Coordinates of C-alpha atoms in Angstrom, one line a residue:
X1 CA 0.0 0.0 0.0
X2 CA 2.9 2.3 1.1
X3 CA 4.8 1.6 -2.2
X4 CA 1.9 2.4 -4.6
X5 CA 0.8 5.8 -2.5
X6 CA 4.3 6.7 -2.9
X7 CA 4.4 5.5 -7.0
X8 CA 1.3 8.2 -7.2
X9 CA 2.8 10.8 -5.2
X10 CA 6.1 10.2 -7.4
X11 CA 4.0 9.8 -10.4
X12 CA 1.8 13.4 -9.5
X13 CA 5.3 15.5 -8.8
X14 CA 6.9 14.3 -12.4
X15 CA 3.7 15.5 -14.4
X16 CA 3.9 19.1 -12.3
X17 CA 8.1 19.3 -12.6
X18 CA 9.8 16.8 -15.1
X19 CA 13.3 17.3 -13.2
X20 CA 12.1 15.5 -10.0
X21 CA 11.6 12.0 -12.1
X22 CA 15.6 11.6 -11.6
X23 CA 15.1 12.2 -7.5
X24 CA 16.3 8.8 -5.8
X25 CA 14.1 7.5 -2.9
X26 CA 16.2 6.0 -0.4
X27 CA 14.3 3.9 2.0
X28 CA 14.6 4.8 5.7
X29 CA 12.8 7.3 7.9
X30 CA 9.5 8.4 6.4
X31 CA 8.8 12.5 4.7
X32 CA 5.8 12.6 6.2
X33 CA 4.7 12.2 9.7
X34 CA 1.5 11.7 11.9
X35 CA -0.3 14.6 13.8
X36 CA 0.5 13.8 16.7
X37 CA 3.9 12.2 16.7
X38 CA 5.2 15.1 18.7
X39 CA 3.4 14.3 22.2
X40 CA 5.4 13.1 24.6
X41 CA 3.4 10.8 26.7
X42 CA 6.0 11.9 29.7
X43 CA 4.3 15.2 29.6
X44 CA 2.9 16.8 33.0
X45 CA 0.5 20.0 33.5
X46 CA 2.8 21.2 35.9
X47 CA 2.2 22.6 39.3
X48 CA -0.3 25.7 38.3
X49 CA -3.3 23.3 37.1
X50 CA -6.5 24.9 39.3
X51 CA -8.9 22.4 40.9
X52 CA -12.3 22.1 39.4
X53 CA -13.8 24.2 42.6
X54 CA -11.5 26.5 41.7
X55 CA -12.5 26.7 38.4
X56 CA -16.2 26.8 38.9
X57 CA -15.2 29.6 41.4
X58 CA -14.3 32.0 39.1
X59 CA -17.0 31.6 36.8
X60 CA -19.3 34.4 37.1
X61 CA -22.7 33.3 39.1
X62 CA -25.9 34.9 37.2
X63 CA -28.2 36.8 39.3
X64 CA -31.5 35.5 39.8
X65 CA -34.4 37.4 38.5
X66 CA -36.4 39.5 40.6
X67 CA -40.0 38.3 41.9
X68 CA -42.5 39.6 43.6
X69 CA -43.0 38.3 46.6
X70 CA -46.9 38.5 48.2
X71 CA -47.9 38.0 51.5
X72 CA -50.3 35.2 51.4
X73 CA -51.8 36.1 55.0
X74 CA -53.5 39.7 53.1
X75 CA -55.1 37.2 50.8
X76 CA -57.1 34.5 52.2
X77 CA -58.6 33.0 49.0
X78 CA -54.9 32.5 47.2
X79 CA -53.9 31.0 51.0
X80 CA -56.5 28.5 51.1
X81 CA -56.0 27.6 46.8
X82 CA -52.0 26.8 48.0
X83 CA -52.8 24.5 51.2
X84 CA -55.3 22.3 48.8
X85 CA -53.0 22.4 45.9
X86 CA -50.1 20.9 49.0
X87 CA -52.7 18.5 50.2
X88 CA -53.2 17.4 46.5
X89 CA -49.2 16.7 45.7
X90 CA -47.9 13.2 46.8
X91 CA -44.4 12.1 47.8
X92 CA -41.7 13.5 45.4
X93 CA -40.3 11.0 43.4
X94 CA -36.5 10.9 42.3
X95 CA -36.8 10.0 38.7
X96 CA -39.4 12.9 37.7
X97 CA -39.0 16.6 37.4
X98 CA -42.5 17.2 38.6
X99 CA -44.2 16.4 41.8
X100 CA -46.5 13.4 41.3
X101 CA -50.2 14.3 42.4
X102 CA -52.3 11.8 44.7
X103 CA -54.6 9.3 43.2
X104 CA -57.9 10.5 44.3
X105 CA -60.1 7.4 44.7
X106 CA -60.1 5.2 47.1
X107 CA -61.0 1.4 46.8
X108 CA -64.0 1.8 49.1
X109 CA -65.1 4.9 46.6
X110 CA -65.8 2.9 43.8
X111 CA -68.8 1.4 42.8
X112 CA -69.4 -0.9 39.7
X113 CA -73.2 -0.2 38.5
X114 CA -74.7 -3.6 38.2
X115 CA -74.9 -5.4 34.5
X116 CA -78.8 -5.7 34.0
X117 CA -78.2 -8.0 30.7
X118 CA -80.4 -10.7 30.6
X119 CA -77.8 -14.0 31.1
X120 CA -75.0 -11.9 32.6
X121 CA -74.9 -14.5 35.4
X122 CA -74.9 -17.2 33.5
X123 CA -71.4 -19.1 33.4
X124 CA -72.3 -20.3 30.0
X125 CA -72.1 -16.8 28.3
X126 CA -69.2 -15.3 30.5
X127 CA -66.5 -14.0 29.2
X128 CA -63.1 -13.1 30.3
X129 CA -64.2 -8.7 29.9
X130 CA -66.5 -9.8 32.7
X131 CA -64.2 -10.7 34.6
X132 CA -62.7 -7.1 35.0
X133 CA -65.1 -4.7 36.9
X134 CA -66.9 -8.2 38.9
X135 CA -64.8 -7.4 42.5
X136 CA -64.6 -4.5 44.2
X137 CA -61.0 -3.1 43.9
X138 CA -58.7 -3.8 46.9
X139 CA -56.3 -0.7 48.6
X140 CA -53.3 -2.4 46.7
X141 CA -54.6 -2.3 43.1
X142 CA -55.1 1.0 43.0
X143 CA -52.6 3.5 42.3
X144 CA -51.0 5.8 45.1
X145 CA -50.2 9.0 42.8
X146 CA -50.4 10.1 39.2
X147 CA -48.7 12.7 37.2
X148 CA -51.7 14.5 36.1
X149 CA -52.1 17.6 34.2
X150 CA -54.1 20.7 35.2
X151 CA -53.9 22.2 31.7
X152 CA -53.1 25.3 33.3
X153 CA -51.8 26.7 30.0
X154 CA -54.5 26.2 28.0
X155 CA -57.4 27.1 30.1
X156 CA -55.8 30.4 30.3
X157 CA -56.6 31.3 26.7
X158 CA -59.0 34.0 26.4
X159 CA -60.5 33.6 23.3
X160 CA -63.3 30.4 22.7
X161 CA -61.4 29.4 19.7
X162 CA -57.3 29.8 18.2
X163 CA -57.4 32.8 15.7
X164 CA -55.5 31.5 12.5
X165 CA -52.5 34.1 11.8
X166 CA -50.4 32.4 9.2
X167 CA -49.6 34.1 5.9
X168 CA -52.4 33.4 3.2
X169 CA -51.0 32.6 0.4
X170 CA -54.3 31.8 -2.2
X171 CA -55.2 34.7 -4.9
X172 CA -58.2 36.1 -3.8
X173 CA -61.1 36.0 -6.3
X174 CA -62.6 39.0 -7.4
X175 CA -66.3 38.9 -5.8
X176 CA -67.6 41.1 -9.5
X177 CA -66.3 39.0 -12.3
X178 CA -63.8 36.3 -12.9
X179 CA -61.9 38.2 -15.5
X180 CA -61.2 41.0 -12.2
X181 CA -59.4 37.9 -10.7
X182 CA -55.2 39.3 -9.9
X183 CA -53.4 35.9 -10.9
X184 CA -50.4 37.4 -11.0

């Protein structure tokens, strides 16, 4: 492989300059060398290498934004929303970013309504979908918490529907005559 890249590097120089066709190649140390054939793997930082605390140190902190604080106790209403929206929040959990809400029913809540299908408590006609709903839930079935959503963002919308604001791009038809029409 060596001896044909070097034929075509030999073979490239004598088209550009015909006096380099009478050049002798001696074999030995190569012309060409790697990128990184001058690292020393001996090589030490030194003495004056910061630690990483010391390099976080320096970096310059940004400032938190500035919030307004309200005193809960002047409003009783946002008060009592806060300790029910508490109450509401389970257990933090370590692998989510977002508190986990509690599950609110409880296994003596729930009530199945009764199947009034004629032959529902025959064996002969059961099937296994009947199985699921037939016993009351027990405390361990059910779930402790939930990640819910409270839509917060989109109940906040004011108008009943989205406005459309993209860029029409359809000619407009004249609304006199067809030969008005701008096709442009």
């Amino acid at each position: 492989w060596l001896k044909t890249e070097f034929f075509f590097c030999a073979y490239w120089i004598t088209e550009l300059d015909p006096t380099m066709a009478t050049a002798t190649v001696t074999s030995g140390a190569a012309f060409y060398g790697t990128s990184n054939q001058e690292y020393d793997p001996n090589w030490k930082a030194g003495d004056n290498v910061p630690s990483l605390s010391e390099v976080l140190s320096r970096k310059p902190r940004v400032k938190q934004p500035l919030r307004v604080k309200a005193e809960v106790e002047n409003y009783p209403n946002l008060k009592t929303l806060g300790e029910t929206q508490k109450a509401a929040m389970a257990d933090p959990v370590i692998s989510a970013h977002v508190l986990p809400k509690k599950f609110p029913a409880t296994s003596d809540a729930i009530q199945y309504p009764k199947v009034d299908k004629r032959g529902a408590d025959n064996p002969l006609y059961a099937t296994t979908t009947g199985k699921y709903g037939g016993e009351q839930p027990m405390d361990h079935q059910l779930p402790d918490r939930y990640f819910g959503k409270a839509c917060q963002f989109t109940k906040s919308y004011t108008d009943s529907s989205q406005r459309y604001t993209g860029l029409q791009t359809a000619p407009t038809p004249s609304q006199v005559h067809a030969n008005f029409d701008r096709h442009t």
